[in-house]
Amino acid sequence: MERLVKRLYTGSFARRVALMIIFCAGMLLAASAGFAKEKNFEVTLDRNRVALGETAELHLTFYGTQNIPTPKIDTIDGFQARYLGPSSMMSIVNGKMESSITHIYSLLPLRVGNFELGPFYFELGGNTYISGKIKIEVLEDAPQRSNSASGAPESMPNLDDRIFLVMSTEKTKVYINEIVPVTIKLYISRLSLRDIQYPTFGQEGFSKAEFGKHKQYTEENGGVRYDVIEFNTQVFGTKTGDFTLGPAQLKCTLVMPRERQRRSARDRFYDSGFDDPFFDSFFTRSETHPLVLKSAEVPLTVLPLPKEGKPEDFTGAIGDYQFILKADPKNVKVGDPITLRTSIYGNGNFNTVKAPVLESQENFRVYEPTMSTEKNRRVFEQVIIPESETVTGIPKIGFSYFDPDKKIYRRIVQGPLALTVTKPEGYVKPRIVEHSGAGAALVKPRDEVLGSDIVYIKDSPGVLRPKRKPLYANRIFLLFQVVPLVLLIALITAHSRFERLRKDTRYARSLRAPKEAERGVNRARRFLREKKAELFYDAIFKTLQGYLGNRLHLPSAGITSQIIDDIFRPKGVDDDIVVKLGQLFSDCDMARYAPSKLDEKSLDLTLRNLEEIIRYFERHKI
Amino acid sequence: MRRPTVLSALAMAFVCIAARTAIAENDAAVNPETFFYQGNMLYGEGEYADAAAEYERALAAGSESGNLYYNLGNAYFKLGRLGRAVLNYERAKRFSRNDPDLISNLRHVVSLLEESEGALTGVWWVRLMQAVSGPFTLERLAIVVSALYILDALLIFLAVAAVSARKRLLIAVGIVSTVLALESVSFAYRRYYAETLKPSVVLAASAECRFEPFEKATTFFKLYEGEIVHLIKTENRWGYVRRKDGKKGWVERDAYEEI
């Protein structure tokens, strides 16, 4: 069928037409088949309370067919009936086809009172259809609105019989912790609702489960067919006493057509496909009203569990349970773990189900069980370890619970389960070792409490030293701290000077000039004392030449009287010095060519002039 | 000729300092040791008061050592004088900061003190400074700083002179300079702590700190035996001290003793 419908939408036009015909034919065949299977007849009213001057609608519905002719009804006491027309419906739910036809009559009440309509009889093809009875109340005026549906506008007709909430429980007396199903039904008749929320209700003294998935169906109630939304949950009493559940409250939004003229039943049935808030908002002007529906309270008595017959191992489980015990593996060695799986299933309050306990734990090391809960099942897994090869089976496990329906305690016992336990290889049976002597030192006691005290005195005084100022306060020590800095500065300075002397020849010669000049002067002075005039002037000349050469960074051999005017005058050397310098060169020349003309005084004057010239140059840094 | 002369003089000065220290130590190491061993013997016999007296005589003879203060602290502990025990343990720390026995004993005594807050070591930079100085006593730290200083100067000179190895030498200079800076700051702090803050130990079982240095002045707070305070100043027989929480007050001088 799904494939066929799919092709209707995806094939070419001719193919789609052909498929459409096949589909319709199939539907007709299915409808006729359905009619052959089942036929039901039902009579309902659209309301069971009507005022004089208003009309109610009587629906004669035949399920399972759409080929029922208009049924003729007898005169109804107190009402004037008028046939409005048929309305047929066909639906496919979960692949199951349902069809029906409803013949609608309009009932105009003629007098005030309570009336019982029916049963209605109808015969077709030899079959007789008989409906039940329905009641209707005819009032003088339109009925007043009650408080059960708050939020409805004042101008609206009474909604009590068109929308209401019913809360119910299966029992009114329950035991503590016993699960009680709670049903909350929302009845809706000929109204559009949206934003329907899950109901809430007061639950003092009870613990409530979450709501399950809601159900939707139609239900006849007091002769009126309602759309029903059913909500289901469970509660259980947590303390004993008389309590009330509810009232349940449900919030929803009512969608009403605004200024909408009352349409005929025929129109409404033909438009039923568009009786939807969505279409209302397009084709009619509708308005919404938030509603809070409230149900009646449900009294509930919570009883304590009886004391009679309570098993010793009863831990509070209430319901109706069974349990399965499994052990794995069943062939083990001493010390090997075995997993016990206890699965408890049934109906009841699983919150009260605790792990069943081994009746005997002798020769077993038993660990705490782990628990998992599924729907209507709680599983415990517990590790036990056999400690002796003499173990032949897992002892019995008992589980006790209280059955609230039978009002008795029950106890289920499982086991013992056969078990084969063998010695492991190299197994040494544990034995208790007595605390004695040296052996005790090997065993560190648990939770050892250590003592606390001071450590014993020192054997030797260590380095005894006289009480004195600390070294860092000693002046010599502090003074000594200056030495590295001074040394560093000196070394760096010396290094810099050395480097300059090495690299800067002019500087080196200028530094060397006075020293060499001093040595030359001393040599000349010695020749003067020895009265060696020739050597004296030779020393004077060489000293002068060497000094000036170093000073001017020129080759010494190139220093002659001719450079005096070229170099010294432009440098602003005093005239007196220039004259003396010229005189010195002149005297030296004369000594070479006419030494007899120079007496001792001249020699002495020459030496003084040389010393004066050198001092002058040194002083003026020329 | 001039440069070798200067170096020789410096070397001679250094030798003189070392020789003077050595001679002084030899002179002081005669009698105090006798007192020390005498004290140990008495301590072993359970005569703690006499043992403490012998140790005190060794100190009075003008000598001191970490072990001497340690043993004296033990003797006072046995006598129940916990304040004096703390005082001597703290003094011993000046000689051997990381002696595990000393640390253990001091911790044990402090645990017995009711209100003692211990030394002022809570601030992070104080802990850093102490960590940087490592196990060195203040005096040894001074020598370490001096040695690092000389090494740094030498490396700087070599970095200037040896052009070919300058890069590596400059890295060495950077490392040594960093260590030198840290150690110098640590040294400065510890000297400041010892000489300026003047840590002192409360010896009295309970001493009242007053707002003014008078007996009739209002009591501000109480100090308890073994508590370490800082001595800010003294006036007559009163000392102005600061507690760990910063509270300051006047307390009688016989109630505490400087470490």
Coordinates of C-alpha atoms in Angstrom, one line a residue, chain A residues 133-593:
Chain A
K133 CA -30.9 4.5 25.9
I134 CA -29.8 8.1 26.3
K135 CA -30.9 10.8 28.7
I136 CA -31.5 14.4 28.0
E137 CA -32.6 17.2 30.2
V138 CA -34.7 20.1 28.9
L139 CA -34.3 23.4 30.8
E140 CA -36.4 26.5 30.9
D141 CA -33.3 28.7 30.3
A142 CA -29.8 28.1 29.0
P143 CA -27.7 26.4 31.8
Q144 CA -25.2 28.6 33.8
R145 CA -21.5 28.1 33.5
S146 CA -19.9 26.3 36.4
N147 CA -16.4 26.8 37.8
S148 CA -14.8 23.7 36.6
A149 CA -13.4 25.4 33.6
S150 CA -11.9 28.7 34.6
G151 CA -10.8 31.2 32.0
A152 CA -13.7 30.8 29.6
P153 CA -15.4 34.0 28.4
E154 CA -18.7 35.0 30.0
S155 CA -20.4 35.1 26.6
M156 CA -19.6 31.4 26.0
P157 CA -22.3 28.8 26.5
N158 CA -21.9 26.3 29.4
L159 CA -18.8 24.2 28.9
D160 CA -19.3 21.8 31.7
D161 CA -20.8 19.1 29.6
R162 CA -18.5 19.8 26.6
I163 CA -15.1 19.8 28.3
F164 CA -14.1 18.4 31.7
L165 CA -11.4 16.5 33.5
V166 CA -11.9 13.3 35.4
M167 CA -9.3 11.8 37.7
S168 CA -9.6 8.2 39.0
T169 CA -7.7 5.5 40.7
E170 CA -8.2 1.7 40.6
K171 CA -8.4 1.5 44.3
T172 CA -9.5 3.6 47.2
K173 CA -7.6 1.6 49.8
V174 CA -4.0 0.7 49.3
Y175 CA -1.0 -0.5 51.3
I176 CA 2.0 1.6 51.9
N177 CA 4.4 1.6 49.0
E178 CA 1.8 -0.2 46.8
I179 CA 1.6 1.1 43.3
V180 CA -1.7 2.7 42.4
P181 CA -2.4 3.5 38.7
V182 CA -3.9 7.0 38.3
T183 CA -5.9 7.9 35.2
I184 CA -6.8 11.4 34.3
K185 CA -9.1 11.8 31.3
L186 CA -9.8 15.0 29.4
Y187 CA -13.3 14.8 27.8
I188 CA -13.9 17.1 24.9
S189 CA -17.0 17.5 22.9
R190 CA -17.4 19.7 19.8
L191 CA -14.5 22.0 20.9
S192 CA -11.1 22.8 19.6
L193 CA -8.2 22.8 22.0
R194 CA -4.6 23.4 21.6
D195 CA -1.6 23.7 23.9
I196 CA -2.8 20.9 26.0
Q197 CA -0.4 20.4 28.9
Y198 CA 0.2 17.4 31.1
P199 CA -2.0 17.5 34.2
T200 CA -0.7 18.2 37.7
F201 CA -2.2 17.1 40.9
G202 CA -1.7 17.3 44.7
Q203 CA 0.1 14.3 46.1
E204 CA 0.7 14.8 49.7
G205 CA 1.7 11.5 51.3
F206 CA 2.4 10.0 47.9
S207 CA 5.3 9.6 45.5
K208 CA 4.4 10.0 41.9
A209 CA 6.0 8.6 38.7
E210 CA 6.3 10.4 35.4
F211 CA 3.3 10.4 33.1
G212 CA 3.4 7.9 30.3
K213 CA 2.5 8.5 26.7
H214 CA -1.1 9.8 26.5
K215 CA -3.8 8.0 24.6
Q216 CA -6.5 9.5 22.4
Y217 CA -9.8 7.9 21.6
T218 CA -13.5 8.6 21.6
E219 CA -15.8 7.5 24.4
E220 CA -19.5 7.7 25.0
N221 CA -20.3 9.2 28.3
G222 CA -23.9 9.8 29.4
G223 CA -25.1 9.4 25.9
V224 CA -22.7 11.9 24.5
R225 CA -19.7 11.0 22.4
Y226 CA -16.5 12.7 23.5
D227 CA -13.0 12.9 22.3
V228 CA -10.9 11.7 25.2
I229 CA -7.3 12.3 26.0
E230 CA -6.1 9.9 28.7
F231 CA -3.1 10.5 30.9
N232 CA -1.7 7.6 33.0
T233 CA 0.7 7.6 35.9
Q234 CA 1.4 5.7 39.1
V235 CA 1.6 6.8 42.7
F236 CA 2.4 5.0 45.9
G237 CA 1.8 6.0 49.5
T238 CA 4.8 6.9 51.5
K239 CA 3.0 7.1 54.9
T240 CA -0.1 5.6 56.3
G241 CA -3.4 7.5 56.8
D242 CA -6.3 9.0 54.9
F243 CA -5.3 11.2 52.0
T244 CA -6.7 12.8 48.9
L245 CA -5.2 12.8 45.5
G246 CA -5.8 15.8 43.4
P247 CA -7.6 17.7 42.3
A248 CA -5.9 17.3 39.0
Q249 CA -5.4 20.5 37.0
L250 CA -4.9 20.7 33.3
K251 CA -4.0 23.8 31.3
C252 CA -5.0 24.2 27.7
T253 CA -6.2 26.8 25.2
L254 CA -9.7 26.9 23.9
V255 CA -10.2 28.0 20.3
M256 CA -13.6 29.5 19.6
P257 CA -15.0 31.0 16.5
R258 CA -15.8 34.7 17.1
E259 CA -19.3 36.0 16.1
R260 CA -19.8 32.7 14.3
Q261 CA -23.3 31.9 13.4
R262 CA -24.6 28.6 14.4
R263 CA -24.3 26.5 11.3
S264 CA -26.5 23.6 10.4
A265 CA -25.4 20.1 11.3
R266 CA -25.1 19.3 7.7
D267 CA -22.7 22.2 7.1
R268 CA -20.7 21.2 10.1
F269 CA -20.3 17.7 9.1
Y270 CA -19.4 18.6 5.6
D271 CA -16.9 21.0 7.0
S272 CA -15.6 18.7 9.6
G273 CA -12.4 18.2 7.6
F274 CA -11.7 21.8 8.1
D275 CA -12.9 22.0 11.7
D276 CA -9.5 22.9 12.7
P277 CA -8.0 26.0 14.5
F278 CA -5.6 26.4 11.6
F279 CA -8.4 26.7 9.0
D280 CA -10.5 28.7 11.5
S281 CA -7.8 31.3 11.6
F282 CA -8.0 31.6 7.8
F283 CA -11.7 31.3 7.0
T284 CA -13.3 32.4 10.2
R285 CA -12.2 34.8 12.9
S286 CA -11.4 32.7 15.9
E287 CA -10.4 33.7 19.4
T288 CA -8.4 31.7 22.0
H289 CA -9.1 31.4 25.7
P290 CA -6.7 29.8 28.2
L291 CA -8.5 27.3 30.3
V292 CA -7.6 25.6 33.6
L293 CA -9.6 22.5 34.0
K294 CA -9.9 21.0 37.4
S295 CA -11.1 17.5 38.4
A296 CA -12.6 16.3 41.6
E297 CA -10.4 15.0 44.4
V298 CA -9.9 11.3 44.8
P299 CA -9.9 10.0 48.4
L300 CA -7.3 7.3 49.1
T301 CA -6.5 5.4 52.3
V302 CA -3.0 4.1 52.8
L303 CA -2.8 1.1 55.1
P304 CA 0.2 -0.2 56.9
L305 CA 1.5 -3.7 56.0
P306 CA 0.1 -6.4 58.2
K307 CA 2.3 -7.8 60.8
E308 CA 0.9 -11.3 60.7
G309 CA 2.9 -13.7 58.6
K310 CA 5.8 -11.3 57.9
P311 CA 8.9 -13.3 57.0
E312 CA 12.1 -12.6 58.8
D313 CA 14.0 -11.6 55.7
F314 CA 11.2 -9.3 54.4
T315 CA 12.8 -6.0 53.4
G316 CA 9.7 -4.1 52.3
A317 CA 9.1 -5.3 48.7
I318 CA 5.5 -5.0 47.7
G319 CA 3.9 -6.3 44.5
D320 CA 3.7 -9.6 42.7
Y321 CA 7.1 -10.9 41.8
Q322 CA 9.1 -13.8 40.5
F323 CA 12.8 -14.2 40.5
I324 CA 15.5 -16.1 38.7
L325 CA 18.9 -17.1 40.1
K326 CA 21.9 -17.7 37.9
A327 CA 25.5 -18.3 38.8
D328 CA 28.4 -18.2 36.5
P329 CA 30.9 -20.0 36.4
K330 CA 29.9 -23.1 38.3
N331 CA 33.2 -24.8 38.1
V332 CA 35.8 -22.8 39.9
K333 CA 39.0 -22.9 42.0
V334 CA 39.3 -21.6 45.5
G335 CA 39.6 -17.9 45.3
D336 CA 37.9 -17.5 41.9
P337 CA 35.0 -15.1 41.7
I338 CA 31.5 -16.3 40.9
T339 CA 28.9 -13.9 39.6
L340 CA 25.4 -14.4 41.1
R341 CA 22.7 -12.8 38.9
T342 CA 19.4 -12.4 40.6
S343 CA 16.7 -11.2 38.3
I344 CA 13.4 -10.1 40.0
Y345 CA 10.5 -9.4 37.7
G346 CA 6.8 -8.8 38.0
N347 CA 4.5 -6.0 38.9
G348 CA 4.9 -3.8 41.8
N349 CA 6.9 -1.0 43.4
F350 CA 10.5 -1.9 42.4
N351 CA 11.8 0.9 44.6
T352 CA 11.1 -1.4 47.5
V353 CA 12.9 -4.4 46.0
K354 CA 16.2 -5.1 47.8
A355 CA 18.8 -7.7 46.9
P356 CA 18.0 -11.2 48.1
V357 CA 20.5 -12.5 50.6
L358 CA 22.3 -15.9 50.7
E359 CA 20.9 -17.9 53.5
S360 CA 24.4 -19.0 54.5
Q361 CA 27.7 -17.3 53.7
E362 CA 29.9 -19.8 55.3
N363 CA 33.1 -20.5 53.2
F364 CA 32.2 -17.6 50.9
R365 CA 33.6 -14.2 50.7
V366 CA 30.6 -12.1 49.7
Y367 CA 30.7 -8.6 48.1
E368 CA 28.1 -6.0 47.9
P369 CA 25.7 -6.4 44.9
T370 CA 25.4 -4.0 42.0
M371 CA 21.8 -3.2 40.8
S372 CA 20.2 -2.2 37.5
T373 CA 16.5 -1.6 37.0
E374 CA 14.6 -2.1 33.8
K375 CA 10.9 -2.0 33.0
N376 CA 9.2 -4.4 35.4
R377 CA 12.6 -6.0 36.2
R378 CA 15.4 -5.4 38.7
V379 CA 18.6 -7.3 38.4
F380 CA 21.3 -7.7 41.1
E381 CA 24.8 -8.9 40.3
Q382 CA 26.8 -10.1 43.2
V383 CA 30.3 -11.5 43.4
I384 CA 31.0 -14.3 45.8
I385 CA 34.3 -16.1 46.2
P386 CA 34.5 -19.6 47.6
E387 CA 37.3 -19.9 50.2
S388 CA 37.3 -23.6 50.6
E389 CA 37.4 -26.6 48.3
T390 CA 34.8 -28.2 50.5
V391 CA 32.1 -26.0 49.0
T392 CA 29.7 -28.0 46.9
G393 CA 27.0 -25.5 46.1
I394 CA 25.7 -22.0 46.3
P395 CA 23.3 -21.8 49.3
K396 CA 19.6 -21.0 48.9
I397 CA 18.5 -17.5 48.3
G398 CA 15.2 -16.3 49.6
F399 CA 13.1 -13.3 48.5
S400 CA 10.0 -12.2 50.5
Y401 CA 7.4 -9.7 49.3
F402 CA 3.9 -8.6 50.2
D403 CA 1.2 -9.3 47.6
P404 CA -1.3 -6.4 48.0
D405 CA -4.0 -8.1 45.9
K406 CA -3.9 -11.3 47.9
K407 CA -3.1 -9.4 51.1
I408 CA -0.5 -12.0 52.1
Y409 CA 3.3 -12.3 52.4
R410 CA 5.0 -14.6 50.0
R411 CA 8.5 -16.0 50.0
I412 CA 10.3 -17.4 46.9
V413 CA 13.4 -19.5 47.4
Q414 CA 15.9 -20.4 44.7
G415 CA 18.8 -22.8 45.0
P416 CA 20.9 -24.3 46.2
L417 CA 22.9 -24.3 42.9
A418 CA 25.5 -27.0 42.4
L419 CA 29.0 -25.8 42.4
T420 CA 32.4 -27.5 41.9
V421 CA 35.3 -26.0 43.7
T422 CA 38.8 -27.3 43.3
K423 CA 42.1 -26.4 44.9
P424 CA 44.3 -24.1 42.8
E425 CA 47.8 -25.1 41.9
G426 CA 50.3 -24.3 44.6
Y427 CA 47.5 -23.4 47.0
V428 CA 48.5 -22.9 50.5
K429 CA 45.7 -22.7 53.0
P430 CA 45.9 -19.4 54.9
R431 CA 46.9 -19.8 58.5
I432 CA 47.1 -17.4 61.4
V433 CA 50.6 -16.5 62.3
E434 CA 51.3 -15.8 65.9
H435 CA 53.0 -12.5 66.7
S436 CA 56.5 -13.4 68.0
G437 CA 60.1 -12.3 68.0
A438 CA 62.0 -11.4 64.8
G439 CA 59.2 -12.5 62.6
A440 CA 57.0 -9.7 63.9
A441 CA 59.5 -7.1 62.5
L442 CA 58.6 -8.3 59.0
V443 CA 54.9 -7.5 59.5
K444 CA 54.1 -3.8 59.5
P445 CA 51.2 -3.3 61.8
R446 CA 48.3 -1.5 60.2
D447 CA 47.2 1.9 61.5
E448 CA 50.6 2.2 63.1
V449 CA 50.8 5.1 65.6
L450 CA 54.3 6.7 65.5
G451 CA 55.7 8.4 68.5
S452 CA 56.9 12.0 68.6
D453 CA 59.8 13.4 70.5
I454 CA 63.0 15.3 70.1
V455 CA 66.1 13.8 68.5
Y456 CA 69.0 13.0 70.9
I457 CA 71.9 15.4 71.5
K458 CA 74.9 15.7 69.2
D459 CA 78.0 13.8 70.2
S460 CA 80.5 16.5 69.1
P461 CA 80.4 20.2 69.4
G462 CA 81.1 20.7 65.7
V463 CA 83.2 23.7 64.7
L464 CA 83.4 25.8 67.8
R465 CA 84.3 29.3 67.0
P466 CA 84.7 32.3 69.2
K467 CA 81.8 34.7 69.4
R468 CA 82.8 37.6 67.1
K469 CA 81.4 39.9 64.6
P470 CA 80.3 37.9 61.6
L471 CA 82.7 37.9 58.6
Y472 CA 80.4 40.1 56.5
A473 CA 80.6 42.8 59.2
N474 CA 84.4 42.7 59.2
R475 CA 86.0 45.9 57.8
I476 CA 88.8 44.1 56.1
F477 CA 86.4 41.8 54.5
L478 CA 84.3 44.7 53.3
L479 CA 87.3 46.5 52.1
F480 CA 88.5 43.5 50.3
Q481 CA 85.2 43.6 48.3
V482 CA 86.5 46.8 46.6
V483 CA 89.6 45.1 45.3
P484 CA 88.0 43.0 42.5
L485 CA 86.2 46.1 41.2
V486 CA 89.4 48.2 41.3
L487 CA 91.4 45.4 39.7
L488 CA 88.8 45.1 37.0
I489 CA 88.8 48.7 36.2
A490 CA 92.6 48.8 36.2
L491 CA 92.9 45.7 34.0
I492 CA 90.4 47.0 31.5
T493 CA 92.1 50.4 31.4
A494 CA 95.5 48.8 30.9
H495 CA 94.1 46.5 28.3
S496 CA 92.5 49.4 26.4
R497 CA 95.8 51.4 26.5
F498 CA 97.8 48.4 25.3
E499 CA 95.4 47.8 22.5
R500 CA 95.6 51.5 21.5
L501 CA 99.4 51.5 21.6
R502 CA 99.3 48.4 19.5
K503 CA 96.9 49.7 16.9
D504 CA 97.5 53.5 16.9
T505 CA 101.2 54.2 15.9
R506 CA 100.8 58.0 16.0
Y507 CA 99.6 57.8 19.6
A508 CA 102.4 55.4 20.5
R509 CA 105.0 57.7 19.0
S510 CA 103.6 60.7 20.7
L511 CA 103.8 58.8 24.0
R512 CA 107.3 57.6 23.2
A513 CA 108.6 61.1 22.2
P514 CA 109.3 62.6 25.7
K515 CA 110.9 59.5 27.0
E516 CA 113.2 59.1 24.1
A517 CA 113.9 62.9 24.3
E518 CA 114.7 62.6 27.9
R519 CA 117.2 59.8 27.2
G520 CA 118.8 62.0 24.4
V521 CA 119.1 65.0 26.6
N522 CA 120.8 62.9 29.3
R523 CA 123.2 61.6 26.7
A524 CA 124.0 65.1 25.5
R525 CA 124.5 66.2 29.0
R526 CA 127.0 63.5 29.5
F527 CA 128.9 64.5 26.4
L528 CA 128.8 68.1 27.6
R529 CA 130.4 67.0 30.9
E530 CA 133.0 65.1 29.0
K531 CA 133.5 68.1 26.7
K532 CA 133.0 66.1 23.6
A533 CA 131.4 68.8 21.5
E534 CA 131.1 66.8 18.4
L535 CA 129.2 64.0 20.0
F536 CA 127.2 66.5 22.0
Y537 CA 125.8 68.2 19.0
D538 CA 125.3 64.9 17.3
A539 CA 123.2 63.8 20.3
I540 CA 121.3 67.1 20.3
F541 CA 120.5 66.8 16.7
K542 CA 119.3 63.2 16.8
T543 CA 117.3 63.9 20.0
L544 CA 115.6 66.9 18.4
Q545 CA 115.1 65.1 15.1
G546 CA 113.6 62.0 16.9
Y547 CA 111.4 64.0 19.2
L548 CA 109.9 66.1 16.5
G549 CA 109.5 63.1 14.3
N550 CA 107.6 61.2 17.0
R551 CA 105.5 64.3 17.8
L552 CA 104.6 65.1 14.3
H553 CA 104.3 61.4 13.3
L554 CA 106.9 62.0 10.5
P555 CA 110.1 60.1 9.6
S556 CA 112.8 61.3 11.9
A557 CA 115.3 61.6 9.0
G558 CA 113.0 64.1 7.3
I559 CA 113.0 66.6 10.2
T560 CA 115.2 69.6 9.1
S561 CA 115.2 73.3 9.6
Q562 CA 113.1 73.7 6.6
I563 CA 109.9 72.2 8.2
I564 CA 110.0 74.9 10.9
D565 CA 108.2 77.5 8.9
D566 CA 106.0 74.9 7.1
I567 CA 104.6 73.2 10.2
F568 CA 105.2 75.1 13.4
R569 CA 104.2 78.6 12.4
P570 CA 100.8 77.5 11.1
K571 CA 100.3 75.7 14.4
G572 CA 100.8 78.9 16.3
V573 CA 104.0 78.0 18.0
D574 CA 105.5 81.0 19.8
D575 CA 108.1 83.0 17.8
D576 CA 110.6 82.6 20.5
I577 CA 110.4 78.8 20.3
V578 CA 110.6 79.0 16.6
V579 CA 113.7 81.2 16.7
K580 CA 115.3 78.8 19.3
L581 CA 114.4 75.8 17.2
G582 CA 116.0 77.5 14.2
Q583 CA 119.0 78.4 16.3
L584 CA 119.3 74.7 17.4
F585 CA 119.4 73.4 13.9
S586 CA 121.9 76.2 12.9
D587 CA 124.2 75.3 15.9
C588 CA 124.1 71.7 15.0
D589 CA 125.0 72.5 11.4
M590 CA 127.8 74.8 12.5
A591 CA 129.2 72.1 14.8
R592 CA 129.4 69.7 11.9
Y593 CA 131.3 72.1 9.7

